[in-house]
Amino acid sequence: KQLSTAGDKEELTKDEILQKNREEFFRRHMKAGEKSRSPKPDAQKEKGKKPRVWDLGNSNAKVLDYSNSATNGSAEACPVEEFDPDMALGDKNREPGRLYDLEYESDDEAEEEKVVQNPSKPSVKKGGLGGMFGMLKGLVGSKSLTRDDMDPVLEKMKDHLIAKNVAAEIAVQLCESVAKKLEGKVMGTFTTVTSTVKQALQEALVQILQPQRRVDVLRDVMDAQRHRRPYVVTFCGVNGVGKSTNLAKISFWLIENGFSVLIAACDTFRAGAVEQLRTHTRRLNALHPPESHGGRTMVQLYEKGYGKDAAGIAMEAISYARNQGFDVVLVDTAGRMQDNAPLMTALAKLIAVNAPDLVLFVGEALVGNEAVDQLV
């Protein structure tokens, strides 16, 4: 009996221990829940959106609020501000048609400061005249440029060109040409590596972009008039870039300058090409009727339908313009891709047979480097 009583006490003791553990667990869980609750704010936040104050406007929504019917549109609610002459786009003292010069801060100086961080400075610890002469020697710039000096600057210039949508290969070639040109060159007085490289890169870009031929269409048209022949312009390009539309715009510009225009419909492939040019011709004649030019028709369309030889139509149009006394012949051609050999051969034949005075390429600005392949 004593053994059984001792066993019951041990079993009760285990139950009590389990019960205490449960109570302790629930107690700790409840305390953790109370701590995790965020305290309620004393003052409630205002509901609704706050009126926005624009950074550049320096005003709030009350100035722009016209919902009040009593003051909506009244002169008292909207006082007239004084005119600031400094904000005017035009000036009576300036030349006609010249706009006000806008001032903006360029980031070139900031980029130059980032590139040239630790330039080599002359040491002045020697003291006396030696340190002073060393400083002056470093300032007047007797150092010759090396590739190691130009590499950080050229890397920045290359990244800048690529960021401005210049092809990576072109940017690398430009930087390489600038490096070869400047390597071993003695820097000028009070100049930095960055300014020297930037000036050389600018000269290289100007040399590339400078046109080798001066184009003055009005002068060339008058020169052709003196030789009693029409001035011939041929439009070419890929499909859908706006050759016919630009042809109509140039026709209007030539008519405004007093020249008569003959449009040659040499796009005999695309459906509706002749009808499009016919519409442009009708609109241009409505703007410049013969009555306004002494009974002279300023623009006329020369067409032979579809499926004909474009080079032959252009030749007939030029001959017709010479006989009828037209000043300019604008030749519209069919759009074609540069990899289409038959159409490119037909275009080459048209240009070789008729020898136009000017060949205009109409391209799309968003095609990127593909425009070089289209043009060449």
Coordinates of C-alpha atoms in Angstrom, one line a residue:
K1 CA 0.0 0.0 0.0
Q2 CA 2.8 2.4 0.8
L3 CA 4.4 1.8 -2.6
S4 CA 1.1 2.4 -4.5
T5 CA 0.6 5.6 -2.5
A6 CA 4.1 6.8 -3.4
G7 CA 3.4 6.1 -7.1
D8 CA 0.1 8.1 -7.0
K9 CA 2.0 11.0 -5.5
E10 CA 4.6 10.8 -8.3
E11 CA 1.8 10.7 -11.0
L12 CA 0.1 13.7 -9.4
T13 CA 3.4 15.6 -9.4
K14 CA 3.8 15.1 -13.1
D15 CA 0.3 16.3 -13.8
E16 CA 0.9 19.4 -11.7
I17 CA 4.2 20.0 -13.6
L18 CA 2.4 19.8 -17.0
Q19 CA -0.4 22.1 -15.8
K20 CA 2.1 24.7 -14.5
N21 CA 4.0 24.5 -17.8
R22 CA 0.8 25.2 -19.8
E23 CA -0.1 28.1 -17.6
E24 CA 3.4 29.6 -17.9
F25 CA 3.2 29.2 -21.7
F26 CA -0.2 30.9 -22.0
R27 CA 1.0 33.7 -19.7
R28 CA 4.0 34.4 -21.8
H29 CA 2.0 34.3 -25.0
M30 CA -0.5 36.8 -23.7
K31 CA 2.3 39.2 -22.6
A32 CA 3.9 39.0 -26.1
G33 CA 0.6 39.8 -27.7
E34 CA 0.1 42.8 -25.5
K35 CA 3.6 44.1 -26.3
S36 CA 3.1 43.7 -30.1
R37 CA 0.0 45.9 -30.2
S38 CA 0.9 49.4 -31.3
P39 CA -0.3 52.2 -29.0
K40 CA -3.1 54.2 -30.3
P41 CA -2.3 57.7 -31.3
D42 CA -3.4 60.5 -29.1
A43 CA -4.6 62.8 -31.8
Q44 CA -6.2 61.4 -35.0
K45 CA -4.6 62.4 -38.3
E46 CA -6.5 64.6 -40.7
K47 CA -8.3 62.7 -43.3
G48 CA -8.0 63.5 -47.0
K49 CA -5.2 64.7 -49.2
K50 CA -3.2 67.8 -48.5
P51 CA -3.0 70.4 -51.2
R52 CA 0.2 69.9 -53.3
V53 CA 2.7 72.8 -53.6
W54 CA 4.7 72.5 -56.8
D55 CA 8.4 73.0 -56.6
L56 CA 8.7 75.4 -59.4
G57 CA 5.3 77.1 -58.9
N58 CA 5.7 78.3 -55.3
S59 CA 2.0 78.3 -54.9
N60 CA -0.7 76.1 -53.5
A61 CA -4.1 74.9 -54.6
K62 CA -6.0 77.9 -53.3
V63 CA -4.6 80.1 -56.1
L64 CA -5.8 77.6 -58.7
D65 CA -9.2 77.0 -57.1
Y66 CA -12.0 78.5 -59.3
S67 CA -14.9 76.5 -57.9
N68 CA -16.5 79.4 -56.2
S69 CA -19.2 80.7 -58.5
A70 CA -19.1 84.2 -57.0
T71 CA -15.5 84.8 -58.0
N72 CA -15.1 82.4 -60.9
G73 CA -13.7 84.3 -63.8
S74 CA -13.9 87.7 -62.1
A75 CA -11.1 90.2 -62.5
E76 CA -10.9 90.8 -58.7
A77 CA -10.2 87.1 -58.1
C78 CA -7.5 87.0 -60.8
P79 CA -5.4 90.2 -60.6
V80 CA -3.3 90.9 -63.6
E81 CA 0.4 90.5 -62.8
E82 CA 2.9 93.1 -63.9
F83 CA 4.8 92.3 -67.1
D84 CA 8.4 91.2 -66.7
P85 CA 10.4 92.3 -69.7
D86 CA 13.2 89.9 -68.8
M87 CA 10.9 87.0 -69.5
A88 CA 9.9 88.1 -73.0
L89 CA 10.8 85.9 -75.9
G90 CA 11.2 88.8 -78.3
D91 CA 13.0 92.1 -78.0
K92 CA 12.5 95.2 -80.1
N93 CA 16.3 95.8 -80.1
R94 CA 17.0 92.4 -81.5
E95 CA 16.8 91.2 -85.1
P96 CA 13.4 90.2 -86.4
G97 CA 12.7 86.5 -86.0
R98 CA 15.3 86.0 -83.3
L99 CA 14.2 84.4 -80.1
Y100 CA 15.2 85.1 -76.6
D101 CA 18.4 83.3 -75.6
L102 CA 17.7 80.8 -72.9
E103 CA 20.3 80.3 -70.2
Y104 CA 21.0 76.8 -69.0
E105 CA 23.7 75.2 -66.9
S106 CA 25.8 72.8 -68.7
D107 CA 27.1 69.6 -67.0
D108 CA 30.4 69.7 -68.9
E109 CA 32.2 71.4 -66.0
A110 CA 30.8 68.8 -63.5
E111 CA 32.0 65.9 -65.8
E112 CA 35.4 67.5 -66.1
E113 CA 35.7 67.7 -62.3
K114 CA 34.8 64.1 -62.0
V115 CA 37.3 63.0 -64.6
V116 CA 40.2 65.0 -63.3
Q117 CA 40.2 64.1 -59.6
N118 CA 43.9 63.8 -58.7
P119 CA 46.0 65.8 -61.1
S120 CA 49.8 65.8 -60.7
K121 CA 50.7 68.8 -58.7
P122 CA 54.2 70.2 -58.5
S123 CA 55.9 69.7 -55.1
V124 CA 56.7 72.9 -53.2
K125 CA 58.4 71.1 -50.2
K126 CA 61.8 71.8 -51.7
G127 CA 61.5 75.5 -50.8
G128 CA 63.2 78.4 -52.3
L129 CA 63.3 79.2 -56.0
G130 CA 63.4 75.5 -57.0
G131 CA 59.8 74.9 -55.7
M132 CA 58.5 78.1 -57.3
F133 CA 60.1 77.2 -60.7
G134 CA 58.7 73.7 -60.4
M135 CA 55.2 75.1 -59.8
L136 CA 55.4 77.5 -62.8
K137 CA 56.8 74.7 -65.0
G138 CA 53.8 72.6 -64.1
L139 CA 51.3 75.4 -64.8
V140 CA 52.7 76.5 -68.2
G141 CA 52.2 72.9 -69.4
S142 CA 55.4 71.3 -70.8
K143 CA 54.2 67.8 -70.3
S144 CA 53.6 65.6 -73.3
L145 CA 50.4 63.5 -73.3
T146 CA 50.7 59.7 -72.9
R147 CA 48.1 57.0 -73.4
D148 CA 47.9 56.4 -69.6
D149 CA 47.0 60.0 -69.1
M150 CA 44.2 60.0 -71.7
D151 CA 42.7 56.6 -71.0
P152 CA 40.4 57.7 -68.1
V153 CA 39.2 60.8 -70.1
L154 CA 38.7 58.8 -73.3
E155 CA 36.7 56.2 -71.3
K156 CA 34.4 58.9 -70.0
M157 CA 34.0 60.4 -73.5
K158 CA 33.2 57.0 -75.0
D159 CA 30.5 56.4 -72.4
H160 CA 29.1 59.9 -73.0
L161 CA 28.9 59.3 -76.8
I162 CA 27.2 55.9 -76.2
A163 CA 24.7 57.6 -73.8
K164 CA 23.9 60.1 -76.7
N165 CA 22.9 57.2 -79.0
V166 CA 26.2 56.9 -80.8
A167 CA 27.0 53.4 -81.9
A168 CA 29.5 51.7 -79.6
E169 CA 31.8 50.8 -82.5
I170 CA 31.8 54.4 -83.8
A171 CA 32.5 55.7 -80.3
V172 CA 35.5 53.4 -79.9
Q173 CA 36.9 54.3 -83.3
L174 CA 36.5 58.0 -82.5
C175 CA 38.3 57.7 -79.2
E176 CA 41.1 55.6 -80.8
S177 CA 41.6 58.3 -83.5
V178 CA 41.7 61.0 -80.9
A179 CA 44.2 59.0 -78.8
K180 CA 46.5 58.5 -81.8
K181 CA 46.3 62.2 -82.7
L182 CA 47.1 63.4 -79.2
E183 CA 49.7 60.9 -78.1
G184 CA 53.1 62.6 -77.6
K185 CA 51.6 66.1 -78.1
V186 CA 52.7 68.8 -75.6
M187 CA 49.8 70.3 -73.7
G188 CA 49.2 74.0 -74.0
T189 CA 49.5 76.7 -71.4
F190 CA 47.1 76.3 -68.4
T191 CA 45.2 73.4 -70.0
T192 CA 44.1 70.1 -68.6
V193 CA 44.0 66.6 -70.1
T194 CA 40.2 66.7 -70.2
S195 CA 39.9 70.0 -72.0
T196 CA 42.6 68.9 -74.6
V197 CA 40.9 65.6 -75.3
K198 CA 37.5 67.2 -75.5
Q199 CA 38.7 69.8 -78.0
A200 CA 40.3 67.1 -80.1
L201 CA 37.1 65.0 -80.0
Q202 CA 35.0 68.0 -81.0
E203 CA 37.2 68.7 -84.0
A204 CA 37.0 65.1 -85.1
L205 CA 33.2 65.2 -84.9
V206 CA 33.0 68.4 -86.9
Q207 CA 35.3 67.0 -89.5
I208 CA 33.0 64.0 -89.9
L209 CA 29.7 65.9 -89.9
Q210 CA 30.9 68.8 -92.1
P211 CA 29.3 68.3 -95.5
Q212 CA 31.7 68.1 -98.4
R213 CA 29.3 69.6 -100.8
R214 CA 27.4 72.9 -100.4
V215 CA 23.7 72.5 -101.3
D216 CA 21.8 75.6 -102.3
V217 CA 18.7 74.5 -104.2
L218 CA 17.4 77.9 -105.1
R219 CA 20.8 79.1 -106.5
D220 CA 21.1 75.8 -108.5
V221 CA 17.6 76.2 -109.9
M222 CA 18.4 79.7 -111.1
D223 CA 21.6 78.5 -112.6
A224 CA 19.7 75.8 -114.5
Q225 CA 17.3 78.5 -115.8
R226 CA 20.1 80.4 -117.3
H227 CA 21.1 77.2 -119.2
R228 CA 17.5 76.8 -120.3
R229 CA 17.0 73.3 -118.7
P230 CA 15.0 72.0 -115.8
Y231 CA 16.5 71.3 -112.4
V232 CA 15.9 67.6 -111.7
V233 CA 15.6 66.2 -108.1
T234 CA 15.1 62.4 -107.5
F235 CA 13.5 61.2 -104.2
C236 CA 14.5 57.7 -103.0
G237 CA 14.2 55.7 -99.7
V238 CA 12.7 52.7 -98.1
N239 CA 9.0 52.0 -97.9
G240 CA 6.7 54.2 -95.9
V241 CA 9.2 57.0 -94.9
G242 CA 7.3 59.8 -96.6
K243 CA 8.9 60.4 -100.0
S244 CA 5.7 61.6 -101.7
T245 CA 4.7 63.7 -98.7
N246 CA 8.1 65.4 -98.6
L247 CA 8.0 65.9 -102.3
A248 CA 4.7 67.8 -101.9
K249 CA 6.2 70.0 -99.2
I250 CA 9.3 70.8 -101.4
S251 CA 6.9 71.5 -104.3
F252 CA 5.0 74.0 -102.1
W253 CA 8.3 75.6 -101.1
L254 CA 9.5 76.0 -104.7
I255 CA 6.2 77.4 -105.8
E256 CA 6.4 80.0 -103.0
N257 CA 9.7 81.0 -104.4
G258 CA 8.2 81.5 -107.8
F259 CA 9.4 78.3 -109.6
S260 CA 7.1 76.1 -111.6
V261 CA 7.2 72.3 -110.8
L262 CA 6.6 69.2 -112.8
I263 CA 6.0 66.0 -110.7
A264 CA 7.1 62.8 -112.4
A265 CA 5.1 59.8 -111.1
C266 CA 7.8 57.1 -111.4
D267 CA 6.4 54.9 -108.6
T268 CA 4.7 52.4 -110.8
F269 CA 4.6 49.6 -108.3
R270 CA 2.7 50.7 -105.2
A271 CA -1.1 50.9 -105.5
G272 CA -2.4 54.4 -105.0
A273 CA 0.9 56.1 -105.6
V274 CA -0.2 58.0 -108.7
E275 CA -3.5 59.0 -107.0
Q276 CA -1.6 60.3 -104.0
L277 CA 0.5 62.6 -106.2
R278 CA -2.6 63.6 -108.1
T279 CA -4.2 64.7 -104.9
H280 CA -1.1 66.7 -103.9
T281 CA -1.1 68.4 -107.3
R282 CA -4.8 69.3 -107.0
R283 CA -4.3 70.8 -103.6
L284 CA -1.2 72.8 -104.6
N285 CA -3.0 74.2 -107.7
A286 CA -5.8 75.3 -105.4
L287 CA -3.3 77.2 -103.2
H288 CA -1.6 78.7 -106.2
P289 CA -4.1 78.9 -109.1
P290 CA -3.0 80.0 -112.5
E291 CA -4.9 83.3 -112.2
S292 CA -2.5 84.3 -109.4
H293 CA 0.6 83.7 -111.7
G294 CA -0.5 85.3 -114.9
G295 CA -2.3 82.2 -116.3
R296 CA 0.8 80.0 -115.7
T297 CA 0.3 76.5 -114.2
M298 CA 2.7 76.3 -111.3
V299 CA 2.5 72.5 -110.7
Q300 CA 1.6 69.7 -113.0
L301 CA 1.7 65.9 -112.7
Y302 CA 3.3 63.7 -115.4
E303 CA 2.0 60.1 -115.2
K304 CA 2.0 57.0 -117.4
G305 CA 0.1 54.6 -115.1
Y306 CA 1.4 51.5 -113.4
G307 CA 3.7 48.7 -114.4
K308 CA 5.9 50.9 -116.7
D309 CA 9.6 51.4 -116.7
A310 CA 10.5 54.1 -114.2
A311 CA 13.7 55.3 -115.9
G312 CA 11.7 55.8 -119.2
I313 CA 9.0 57.8 -117.5
A314 CA 11.6 60.0 -115.8
M315 CA 13.3 60.6 -119.2
E316 CA 10.0 61.6 -120.8
A317 CA 9.1 63.9 -117.9
I318 CA 12.4 65.7 -118.2
S319 CA 12.0 66.2 -121.9
Y320 CA 8.4 67.4 -121.4
A321 CA 9.5 69.9 -118.7
R322 CA 12.2 71.2 -121.1
N323 CA 9.7 71.8 -123.9
Q324 CA 7.0 73.3 -121.6
G325 CA 9.4 75.6 -119.7
F326 CA 9.1 74.1 -116.2
D327 CA 11.8 75.1 -113.8
V328 CA 12.0 72.0 -111.6
V329 CA 11.3 68.3 -112.1
L330 CA 10.6 66.3 -108.9
V331 CA 10.9 62.5 -109.6
D332 CA 9.0 60.2 -107.2
T333 CA 10.3 56.7 -107.0
A334 CA 9.0 53.5 -105.4
G335 CA 10.1 52.5 -101.9
R336 CA 12.6 49.7 -101.7
M337 CA 14.8 47.9 -99.2
Q338 CA 18.6 48.0 -99.6
D339 CA 18.8 44.2 -99.8
N340 CA 16.3 44.0 -102.7
A341 CA 18.7 43.6 -105.6
P342 CA 16.2 43.9 -108.6
L343 CA 14.7 47.1 -107.2
M344 CA 18.1 48.6 -106.4
T345 CA 19.2 47.8 -109.9
A346 CA 16.2 49.6 -111.3
L347 CA 16.9 52.7 -109.1
A348 CA 20.6 52.7 -110.3
K349 CA 19.4 52.6 -113.9
L350 CA 17.0 55.5 -113.3
I351 CA 19.8 57.6 -111.9
A352 CA 22.4 56.6 -114.5
V353 CA 20.1 57.3 -117.5
N354 CA 18.7 60.6 -116.3
A355 CA 21.6 62.0 -114.3
P356 CA 19.5 64.1 -111.8
D357 CA 21.1 67.2 -110.3
L358 CA 20.2 66.2 -106.8
V359 CA 19.3 62.8 -105.3
L360 CA 17.5 63.2 -101.9
F361 CA 17.4 60.2 -99.6
V362 CA 14.3 60.2 -97.3
G363 CA 14.9 58.2 -94.2
E364 CA 13.4 57.5 -90.8
A365 CA 15.3 59.0 -87.8
L366 CA 14.5 56.1 -85.5
V367 CA 16.2 53.3 -87.4
G368 CA 19.6 54.1 -86.0
N369 CA 22.6 52.6 -87.7
E370 CA 20.4 50.9 -90.3
A371 CA 20.1 54.3 -92.0
V372 CA 23.8 54.0 -93.0
D373 CA 23.1 50.7 -94.8
Q374 CA 20.1 52.2 -96.5
L375 CA 22.0 55.2 -97.7
V376 CA 25.1 53.4 -98.8

